[in-house]
Coordinates of C-alpha atoms and ligand atoms in Angstrom, one line a residue:
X1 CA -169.4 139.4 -106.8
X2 CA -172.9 138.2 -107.5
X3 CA -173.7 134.6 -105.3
X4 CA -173.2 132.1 -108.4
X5 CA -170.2 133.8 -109.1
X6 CA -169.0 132.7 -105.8
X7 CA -167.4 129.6 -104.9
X8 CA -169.2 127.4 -102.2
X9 CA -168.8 124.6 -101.4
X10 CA -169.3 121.6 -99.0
X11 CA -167.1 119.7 -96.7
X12 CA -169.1 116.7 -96.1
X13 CA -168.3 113.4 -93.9
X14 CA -165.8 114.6 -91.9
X15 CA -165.0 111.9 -89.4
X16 CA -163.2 114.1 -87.1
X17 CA -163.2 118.1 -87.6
X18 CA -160.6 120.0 -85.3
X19 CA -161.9 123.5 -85.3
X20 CA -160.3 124.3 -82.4
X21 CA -163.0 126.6 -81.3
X22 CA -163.5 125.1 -77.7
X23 CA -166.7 126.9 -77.6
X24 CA -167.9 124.9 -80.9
X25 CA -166.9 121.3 -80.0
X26 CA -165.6 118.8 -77.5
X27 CA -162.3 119.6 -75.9
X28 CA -159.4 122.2 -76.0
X29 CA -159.6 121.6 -79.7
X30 CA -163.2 122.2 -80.9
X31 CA -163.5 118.5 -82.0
X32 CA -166.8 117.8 -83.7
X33 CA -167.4 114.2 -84.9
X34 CA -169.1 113.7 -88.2
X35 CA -169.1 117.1 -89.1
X36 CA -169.4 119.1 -92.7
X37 CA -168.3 122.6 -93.5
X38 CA -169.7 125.0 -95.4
X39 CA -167.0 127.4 -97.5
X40 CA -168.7 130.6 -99.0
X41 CA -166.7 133.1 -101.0
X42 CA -163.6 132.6 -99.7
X43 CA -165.3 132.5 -95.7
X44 CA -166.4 129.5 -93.7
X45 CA -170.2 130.2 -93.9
X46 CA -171.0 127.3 -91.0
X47 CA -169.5 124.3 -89.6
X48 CA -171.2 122.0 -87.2
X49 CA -172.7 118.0 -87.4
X50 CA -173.5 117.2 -90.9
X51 CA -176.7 116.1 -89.9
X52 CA -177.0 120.0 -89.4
X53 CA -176.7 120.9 -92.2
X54 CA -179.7 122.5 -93.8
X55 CA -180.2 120.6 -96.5
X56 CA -181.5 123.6 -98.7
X57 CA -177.3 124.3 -98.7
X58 CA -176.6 121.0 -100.1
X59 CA -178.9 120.8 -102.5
X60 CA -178.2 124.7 -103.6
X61 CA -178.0 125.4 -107.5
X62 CA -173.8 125.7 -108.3
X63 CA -172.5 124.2 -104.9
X64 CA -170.3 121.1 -104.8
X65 CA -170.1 118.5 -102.3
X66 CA -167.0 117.0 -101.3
X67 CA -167.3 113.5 -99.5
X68 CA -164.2 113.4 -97.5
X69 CA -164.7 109.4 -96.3
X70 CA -164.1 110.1 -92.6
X71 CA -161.0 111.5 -92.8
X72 CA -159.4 114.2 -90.4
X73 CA -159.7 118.0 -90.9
X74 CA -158.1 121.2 -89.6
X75 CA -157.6 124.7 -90.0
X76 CA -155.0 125.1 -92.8
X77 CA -151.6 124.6 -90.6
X78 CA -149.6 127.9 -90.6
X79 CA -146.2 127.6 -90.4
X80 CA -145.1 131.0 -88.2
X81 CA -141.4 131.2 -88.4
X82 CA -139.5 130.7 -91.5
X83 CA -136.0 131.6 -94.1
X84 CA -138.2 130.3 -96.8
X85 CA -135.8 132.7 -99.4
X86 CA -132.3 131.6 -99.5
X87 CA -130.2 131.0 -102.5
X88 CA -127.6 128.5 -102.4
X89 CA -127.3 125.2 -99.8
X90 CA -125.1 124.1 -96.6
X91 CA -124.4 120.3 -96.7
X92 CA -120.9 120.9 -96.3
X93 CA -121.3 122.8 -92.9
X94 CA -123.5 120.3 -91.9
X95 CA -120.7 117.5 -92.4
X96 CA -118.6 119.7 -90.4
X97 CA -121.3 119.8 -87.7
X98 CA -121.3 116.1 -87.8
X99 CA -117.8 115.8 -87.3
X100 CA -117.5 118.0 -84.4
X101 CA -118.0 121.9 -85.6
X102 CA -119.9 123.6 -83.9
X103 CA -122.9 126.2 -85.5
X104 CA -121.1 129.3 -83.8
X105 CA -117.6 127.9 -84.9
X106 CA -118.5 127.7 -88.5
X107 CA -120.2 131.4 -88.4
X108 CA -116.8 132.5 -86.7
X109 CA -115.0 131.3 -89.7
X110 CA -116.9 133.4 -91.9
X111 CA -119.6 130.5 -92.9
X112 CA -123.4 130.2 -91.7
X113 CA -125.4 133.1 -92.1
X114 CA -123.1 134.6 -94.2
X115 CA -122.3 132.0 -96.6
X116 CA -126.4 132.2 -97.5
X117 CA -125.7 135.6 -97.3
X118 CA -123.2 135.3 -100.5
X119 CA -125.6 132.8 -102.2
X120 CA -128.6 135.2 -101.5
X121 CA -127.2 138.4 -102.8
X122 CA -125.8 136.6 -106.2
X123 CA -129.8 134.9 -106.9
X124 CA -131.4 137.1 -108.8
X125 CA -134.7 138.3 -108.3
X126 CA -136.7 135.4 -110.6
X127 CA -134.2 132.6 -109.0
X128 CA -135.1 133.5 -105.5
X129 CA -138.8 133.2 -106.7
X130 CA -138.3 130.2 -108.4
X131 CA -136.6 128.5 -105.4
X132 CA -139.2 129.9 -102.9
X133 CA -142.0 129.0 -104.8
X134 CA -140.8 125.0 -105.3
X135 CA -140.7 125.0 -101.2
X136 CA -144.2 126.7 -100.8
X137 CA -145.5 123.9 -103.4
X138 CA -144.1 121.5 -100.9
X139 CA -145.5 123.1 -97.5
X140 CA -148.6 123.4 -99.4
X141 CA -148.8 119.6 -99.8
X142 CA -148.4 119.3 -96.1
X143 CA -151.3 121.3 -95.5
X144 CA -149.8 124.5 -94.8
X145 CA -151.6 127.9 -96.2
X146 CA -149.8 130.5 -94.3
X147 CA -146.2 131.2 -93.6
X148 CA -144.6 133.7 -92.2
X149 CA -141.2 134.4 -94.2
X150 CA -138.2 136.0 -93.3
X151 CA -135.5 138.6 -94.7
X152 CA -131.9 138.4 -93.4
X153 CA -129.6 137.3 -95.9
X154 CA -129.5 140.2 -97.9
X155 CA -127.5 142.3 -95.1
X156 CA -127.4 145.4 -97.5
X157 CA -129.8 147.6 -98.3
X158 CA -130.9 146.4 -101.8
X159 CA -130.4 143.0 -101.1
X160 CA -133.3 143.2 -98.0
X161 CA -135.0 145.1 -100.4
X162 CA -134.9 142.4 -102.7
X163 CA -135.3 139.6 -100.5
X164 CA -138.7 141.3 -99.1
X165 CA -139.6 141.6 -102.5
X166 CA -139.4 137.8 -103.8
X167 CA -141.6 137.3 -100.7
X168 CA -144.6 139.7 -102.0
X169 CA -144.3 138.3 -105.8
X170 CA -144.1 134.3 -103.8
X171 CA -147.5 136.2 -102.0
X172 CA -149.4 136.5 -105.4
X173 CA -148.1 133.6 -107.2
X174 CA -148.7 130.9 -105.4
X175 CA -151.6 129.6 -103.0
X176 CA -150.0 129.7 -99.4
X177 CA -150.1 133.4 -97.6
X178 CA -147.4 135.1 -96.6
X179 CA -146.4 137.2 -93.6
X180 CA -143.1 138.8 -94.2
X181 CA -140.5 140.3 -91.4
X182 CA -137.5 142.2 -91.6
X183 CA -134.4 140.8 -90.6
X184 CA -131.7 142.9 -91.3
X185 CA -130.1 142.1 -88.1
X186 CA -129.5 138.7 -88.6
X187 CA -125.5 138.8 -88.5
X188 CA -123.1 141.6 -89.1
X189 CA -122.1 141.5 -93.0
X190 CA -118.4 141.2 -93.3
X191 CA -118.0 144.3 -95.2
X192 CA -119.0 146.1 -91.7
X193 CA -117.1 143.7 -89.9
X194 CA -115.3 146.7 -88.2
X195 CA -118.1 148.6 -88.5
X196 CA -121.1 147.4 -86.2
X197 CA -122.4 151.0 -85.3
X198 CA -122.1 151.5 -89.7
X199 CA -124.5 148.9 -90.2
X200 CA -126.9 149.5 -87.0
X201 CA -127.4 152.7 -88.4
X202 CA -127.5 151.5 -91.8
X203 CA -130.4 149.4 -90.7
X204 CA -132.3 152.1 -88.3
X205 CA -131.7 154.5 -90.7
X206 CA -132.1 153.5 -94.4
X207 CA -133.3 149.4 -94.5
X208 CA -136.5 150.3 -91.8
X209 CA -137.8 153.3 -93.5
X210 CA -137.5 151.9 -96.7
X211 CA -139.4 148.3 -95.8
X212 CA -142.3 150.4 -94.2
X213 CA -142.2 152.9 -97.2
X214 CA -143.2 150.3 -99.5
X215 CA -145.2 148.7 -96.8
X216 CA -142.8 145.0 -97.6
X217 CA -143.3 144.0 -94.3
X218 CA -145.5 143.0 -91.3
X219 CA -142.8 142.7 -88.5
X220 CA -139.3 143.2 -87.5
X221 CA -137.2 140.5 -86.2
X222 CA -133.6 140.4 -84.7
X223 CA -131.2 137.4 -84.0
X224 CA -130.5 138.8 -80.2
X225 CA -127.5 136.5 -79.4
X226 CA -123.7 136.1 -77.9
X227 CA -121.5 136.7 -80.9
X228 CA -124.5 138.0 -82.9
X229 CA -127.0 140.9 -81.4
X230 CA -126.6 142.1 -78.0
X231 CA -129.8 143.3 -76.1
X232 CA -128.9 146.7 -76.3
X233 CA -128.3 146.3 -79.9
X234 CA -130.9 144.7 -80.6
X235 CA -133.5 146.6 -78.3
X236 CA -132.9 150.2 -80.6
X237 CA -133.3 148.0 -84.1
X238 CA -136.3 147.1 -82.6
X239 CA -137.9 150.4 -80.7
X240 CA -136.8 152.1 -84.4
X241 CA -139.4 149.1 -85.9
X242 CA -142.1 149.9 -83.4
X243 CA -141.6 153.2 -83.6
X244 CA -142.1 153.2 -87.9
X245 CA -145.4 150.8 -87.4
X246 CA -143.9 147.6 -87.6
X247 CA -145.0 144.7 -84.6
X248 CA -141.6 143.1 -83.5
X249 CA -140.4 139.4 -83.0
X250 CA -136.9 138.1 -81.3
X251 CA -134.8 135.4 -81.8
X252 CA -134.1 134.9 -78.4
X253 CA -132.1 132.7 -76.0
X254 CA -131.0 130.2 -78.3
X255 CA -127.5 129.3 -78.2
X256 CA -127.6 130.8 -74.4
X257 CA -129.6 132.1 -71.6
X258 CA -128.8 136.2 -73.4
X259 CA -131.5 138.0 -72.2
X260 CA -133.8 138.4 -75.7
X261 CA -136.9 136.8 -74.2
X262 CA -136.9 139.4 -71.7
X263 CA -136.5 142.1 -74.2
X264 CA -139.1 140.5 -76.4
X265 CA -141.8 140.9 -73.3
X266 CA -140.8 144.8 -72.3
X267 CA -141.0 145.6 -75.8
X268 CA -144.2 143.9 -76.5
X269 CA -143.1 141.5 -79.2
X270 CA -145.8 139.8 -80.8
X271 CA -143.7 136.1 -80.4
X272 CA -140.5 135.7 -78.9
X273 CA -139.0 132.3 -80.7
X274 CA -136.2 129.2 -80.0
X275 CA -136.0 130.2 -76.1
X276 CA -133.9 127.1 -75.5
X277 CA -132.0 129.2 -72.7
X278 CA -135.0 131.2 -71.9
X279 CA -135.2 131.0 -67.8
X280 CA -138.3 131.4 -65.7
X281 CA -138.2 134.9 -65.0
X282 CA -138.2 135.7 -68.8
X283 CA -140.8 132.9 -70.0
X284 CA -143.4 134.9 -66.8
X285 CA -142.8 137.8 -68.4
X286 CA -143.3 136.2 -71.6
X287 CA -146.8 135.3 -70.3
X288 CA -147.5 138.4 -68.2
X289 CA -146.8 140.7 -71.6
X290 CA -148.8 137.9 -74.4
X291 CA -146.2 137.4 -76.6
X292 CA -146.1 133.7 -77.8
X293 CA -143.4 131.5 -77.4
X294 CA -142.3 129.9 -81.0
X295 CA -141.1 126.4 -80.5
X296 CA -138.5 125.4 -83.1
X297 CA -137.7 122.0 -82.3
X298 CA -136.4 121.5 -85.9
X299 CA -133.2 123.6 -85.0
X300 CA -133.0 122.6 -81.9
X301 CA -133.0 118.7 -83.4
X302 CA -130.4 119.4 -86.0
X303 CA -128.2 121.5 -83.7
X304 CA -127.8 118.7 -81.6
X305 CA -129.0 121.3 -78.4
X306 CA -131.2 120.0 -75.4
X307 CA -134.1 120.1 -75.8
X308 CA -136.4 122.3 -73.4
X309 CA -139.4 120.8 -71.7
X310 CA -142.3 122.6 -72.3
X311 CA -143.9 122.0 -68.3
X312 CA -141.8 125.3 -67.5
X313 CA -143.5 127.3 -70.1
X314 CA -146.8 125.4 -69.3
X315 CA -146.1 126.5 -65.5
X316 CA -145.5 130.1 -66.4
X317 CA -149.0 130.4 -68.2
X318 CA -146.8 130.9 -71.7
X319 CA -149.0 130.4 -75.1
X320 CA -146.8 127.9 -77.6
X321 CA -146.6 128.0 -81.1
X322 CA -144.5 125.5 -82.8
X323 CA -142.8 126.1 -86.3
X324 CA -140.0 124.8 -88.5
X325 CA -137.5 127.4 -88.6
X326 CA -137.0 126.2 -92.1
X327 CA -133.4 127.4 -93.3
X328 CA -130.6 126.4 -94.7
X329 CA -128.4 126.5 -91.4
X330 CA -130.0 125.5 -88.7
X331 CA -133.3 123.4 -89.8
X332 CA -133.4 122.4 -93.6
X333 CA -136.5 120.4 -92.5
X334 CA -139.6 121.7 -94.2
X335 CA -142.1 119.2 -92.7
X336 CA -144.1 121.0 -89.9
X337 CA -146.0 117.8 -89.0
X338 CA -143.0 116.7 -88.3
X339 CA -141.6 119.7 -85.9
X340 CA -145.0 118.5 -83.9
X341 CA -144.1 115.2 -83.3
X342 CA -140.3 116.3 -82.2
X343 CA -142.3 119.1 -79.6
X344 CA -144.5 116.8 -78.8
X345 CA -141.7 113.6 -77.9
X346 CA -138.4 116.2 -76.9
X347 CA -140.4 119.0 -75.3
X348 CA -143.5 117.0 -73.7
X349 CA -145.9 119.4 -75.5
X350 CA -149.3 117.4 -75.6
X351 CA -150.6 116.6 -78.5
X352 CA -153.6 119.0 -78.2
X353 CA -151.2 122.3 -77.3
X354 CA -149.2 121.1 -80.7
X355 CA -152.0 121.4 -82.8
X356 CA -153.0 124.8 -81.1
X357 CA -149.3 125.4 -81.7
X358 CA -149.6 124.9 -85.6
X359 CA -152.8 126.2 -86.0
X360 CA -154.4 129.4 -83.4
X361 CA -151.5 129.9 -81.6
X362 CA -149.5 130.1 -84.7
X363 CA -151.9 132.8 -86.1
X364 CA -151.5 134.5 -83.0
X365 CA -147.7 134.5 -83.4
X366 CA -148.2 136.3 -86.8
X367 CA -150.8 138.7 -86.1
X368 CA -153.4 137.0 -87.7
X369 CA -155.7 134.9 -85.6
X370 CA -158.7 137.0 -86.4
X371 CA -158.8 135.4 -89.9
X372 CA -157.0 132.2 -89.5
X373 CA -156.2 129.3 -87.7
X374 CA -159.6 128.5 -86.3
X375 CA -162.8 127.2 -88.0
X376 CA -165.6 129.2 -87.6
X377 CA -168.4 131.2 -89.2
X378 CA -166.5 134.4 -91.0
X379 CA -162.7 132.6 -90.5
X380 CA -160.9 132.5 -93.4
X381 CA -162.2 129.2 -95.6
X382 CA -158.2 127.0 -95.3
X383 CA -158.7 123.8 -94.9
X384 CA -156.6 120.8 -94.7
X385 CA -157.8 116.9 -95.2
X386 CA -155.6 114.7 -93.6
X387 CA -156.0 110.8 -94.7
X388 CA -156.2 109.6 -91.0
X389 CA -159.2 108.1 -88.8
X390 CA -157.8 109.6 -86.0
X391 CA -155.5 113.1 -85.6
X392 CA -153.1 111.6 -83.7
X393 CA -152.1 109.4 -86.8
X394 CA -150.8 112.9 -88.2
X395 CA -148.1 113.1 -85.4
X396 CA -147.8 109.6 -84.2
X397 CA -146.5 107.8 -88.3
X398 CA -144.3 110.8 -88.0
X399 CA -142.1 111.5 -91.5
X400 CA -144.3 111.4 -93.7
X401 CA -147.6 113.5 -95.2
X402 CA -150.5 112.6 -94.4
X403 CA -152.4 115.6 -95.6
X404 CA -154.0 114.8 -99.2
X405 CA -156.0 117.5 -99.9
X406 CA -155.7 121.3 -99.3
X407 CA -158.2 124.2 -99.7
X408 CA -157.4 127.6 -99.5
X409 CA -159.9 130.5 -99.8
X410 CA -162.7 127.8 -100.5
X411 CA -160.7 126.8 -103.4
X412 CA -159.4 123.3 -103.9
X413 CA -155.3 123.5 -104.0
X414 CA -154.3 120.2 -103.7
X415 CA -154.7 117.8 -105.1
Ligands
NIG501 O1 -133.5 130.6 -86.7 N1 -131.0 131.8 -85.4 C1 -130.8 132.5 -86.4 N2 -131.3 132.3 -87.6 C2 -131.7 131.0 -88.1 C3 -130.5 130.2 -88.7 C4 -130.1 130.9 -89.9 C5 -129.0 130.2 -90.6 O2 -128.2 129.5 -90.0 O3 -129.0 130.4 -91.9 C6 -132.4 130.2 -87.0 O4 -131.9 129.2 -86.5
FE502 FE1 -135.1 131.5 -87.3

C-alpha cells in the first residue's frame, strides 16, 4: 500500500486519553490530559499531548483531523467472554427463575443449554449470521472492537462445525474482531444422555481435530461444573485441546466451589472465568500460573448468586478481566459498560482495575494483548470516544451508552 493510499488520521482534543500504558501517562491507566492520536494504516503511529504533535503530521497532504471537543478516549473495549451465536430466546425460563426455579433446576428438566441447543441447531447458517451480526452492531455502538465468541450449542459435530463457522463469516462481515473457542463441552446433548463417555469421545476425537483442521478456532473452553463437566472430564477435553494447538479457557467454580479454577492454573489456561466459588488456594494458583480471572458479574447479577469481592483475588496477586457473558441463559445483557459498573459496585473492583479489566487485561484473557487493548505506537489503531468530561461518567450514569464514536483499524465505524 503506497502512503496516500493509507488512511491516517488524527485524534485531536482529547480531554482525557486512557492509554493504559502506565509507562506513557499518569496513573495505572496511562492517562494523558489533552492528548491527540495519530492512526496510520491501520496502527497507532503516536499518541502523546497534542501540543506534541508535530505539526508537519497535521498539516500532512490526505490526513484528516478529528476534533473530539474534550471528550474521553480508550482503547477499543474488548469484550473477552461471550455466546454471541444462539438461535432462539429464554424469557420463559427466566419467569420461572423469577418465580423460584432455579438455573440448574430448569437444565435438569431438559431446558437451559439445551433448549438453545434445539434453537441453535434448527438456525440455519445465514440466520445465525444475521442474528450475530445485529448483536455485534450493538456492542460496536458501545465501543467494543473485539470479542471473543463462543461455540457450545451445537453439541454435535456439524452443528459446532457450523456454529464456529457463523463466527468466521460474523469475523469478515462486520467491524468488531473476533476470537473464537470451542465449546463442545458445554452440556451433555440429550441424545447421549446415557452416553457421556459417547460424546467425550465424540468430542476428543472427531469435533477437536476437525476445529483445528480448518483452524475455526483460537481456544478451547469447557463448562467444568456439578451436574455438568467434572474435573476429570473436563481436564482430558482439555489436554486433547492443548495437545492439537489450541490455548484453553474454563468455566470454572460457578454454581460451586468444583475444583475448575484449579484445573485451569495446572493446565495453563489462558483465563479461568465466573470463579464465584473459586477459594483461595485456587485464585493463588490462579496467579502463580498467569491465567486471568474473567469477571462475569452479568450472570452472576441475573442469577441472583453472591456476588464475590474482588479484595480476595486482589490479595492473591490475580489479574481481572471483566466481561459480559452475553447469552441467552444466564446474562442476556449485552452492555459491557454496564458489567463494569456491576464489578465495580458488587465486587469492589476499582474503577481503574475495571477499565484494565475491559481493556489490557481483556486482551490478555484472549491472547491478544500484543495488538490490542493498549494505546501505543505499533497497537492496533481501535479506538473508542466516549461523550464524557470525565471516565468515570462512563461507569458512574450506568445503563446507558456513552460511547458515540468508534474507530477500528483507523477507520471511522460509528457513527
Ligand atoms: O457462561 N456457564 C455456562 N454457560 C453460560 C450459560 C449458557 C446458557 O445458559 O445458555 C454461562 O453462564
Ligand atoms: Fe459463559
Amino acid at each position: 500500500m503506497s502512503a496516500e493510499d493509507r488512511e491516517s488520521l488524527v485524534v485531536d482534543n482529547i480531554g482525557t486519553l486512557l492509554t493504559m500504558d502506565p509507562e506513557a501517562g499518569e496513573g495505572p491507566l496511562g492517562i494523558i490530559r489533552g492528548a491527540a492520536v495519530h492512526l496510520d494504516g491501520g496502527d497507532i503511529a503516536w499518541c502523546g499531548r497534542s501540543g506534541d504533535l508535530p505539526d508537519s503530521v497535521r498539516r500532512a497532504p490526505g490526513i484528516d483531523v478529528i476534533d473530539v471537543d474534550g471528550r474521553v478516549v480508550t482503547p477499543g473495549l474488548i469484550d473477552c467472554h461471550t455466546h454471541l451465536v444462539f438461535g432462539g430466546s429464554r424469557e420463559g425460563e427466566f419467569a420461572q427463575r423469577v418465580a423460584g426455579a432455579t438455573y440448574q433446576e430448569i437444565a435438569a428438566a431438559g431446558g437451559g443449554i439445551v433448549s438453545t441447543m434445539r434453537a441453535t441447531r434448527a438456525a440455519s447458517f445465514e440466520e445465525l449470521v444475521e442474528l450475530g451480526a445485529s448483536r455485534l452492531a450493538t456492542m460496536l455502538r458501545f465501543g467494543v472492537t473485539t470479542c471473543e465468541v463462543k461455540s457450545g450449542y451445537g453439541l454435535s459435530v456439524e452443528a459446532e462445525l457450523k456454529m464456529l463457522r457463523v463466527i468466521r463469516a460474523l469475523d469478515g462481515r462486520q467491524p468488531v474482531a473476533l476470537v473464537p473457542t470451542f465449546l463442545g463441552a458445554h452440556a451433555l446433548p440429550p441424545e447421549f444422555r446415557r452416553d457421556r463417555e459417547g460424546y467425550l469421545g465424540m468430542v476428543i476425537r472427531e469435533m477437536i481435530p476437525a476445529v483445528v483442521s480448518e483452524g475455526l478456532a483460537d481456544f478451547c473452553d469447557v463448562f467444568c461444573e456439578e451436574g455438568v463437566f467434572s474435573v476429570e472430564e473436563s481436564r482430558r477435553v482439555l489436554e486433547a485441546a492443548k495437545s492439537a494447538g489450541l490455548g484453553i479457557k474454563v468455566h470454572a467454580d460457578q454454581l460451586t466451589p468444583f475444583g475448575g479454577a484449579r484445573l485451569a492454573a495446572e493446565l495453563g489456561a489462558v483465563s479461568a472465568d465466573h470463579l464465584e466459588h473459586a477459594g483461595d488456594e485456587a485464585l493463588a494458583a490462579l496467579a502463580a500460573a498467569g491465567t486471568v480471572a474473567v469477571l462475569l458479574p452479568g450472570a452472576t447479577f441475573f442469577l441472583n448468586q453472591d456476588f464475590p469481592n474482588v479484595r480476595r483475588f486482589r490479595d492473591a496477586g490475580v489479574s481481572l478481566a471483566v466481561s459480559t457473558d452475553f447469552n441467552p441463559g444466564s446474562s442476556p445483557g449485552i452492555n459491557l459498560p454496564l458489567a463494569g459498573t456491576m464489578a465495580a459496585v458488587r465486587m469492589g473492583l476499582p474503577i481503574e482495575g475495571v477499565f484494565a479489566g475491559m481493556t489490557v487485561q481483556a486482551a490478555r484473557a484472549v491472547g491478544r494483548q500484543a495488538r490490542v487493548g493498549t494505546l501505543s505506537p505499533g497497537m492496533a489503531a481501535d479506538l473508542a470516544v466516549f461523550d464524557v468530561a470525565d471516565h468515570r461518567t462512563i461507569l458512574y450514569r450506568f445503563g446507558v451508552n456513552h460511547c458515540s464514536m468508534v474507530i477500528k483499524d483507523g477507520r471511522i465505524v460509528v457513527p
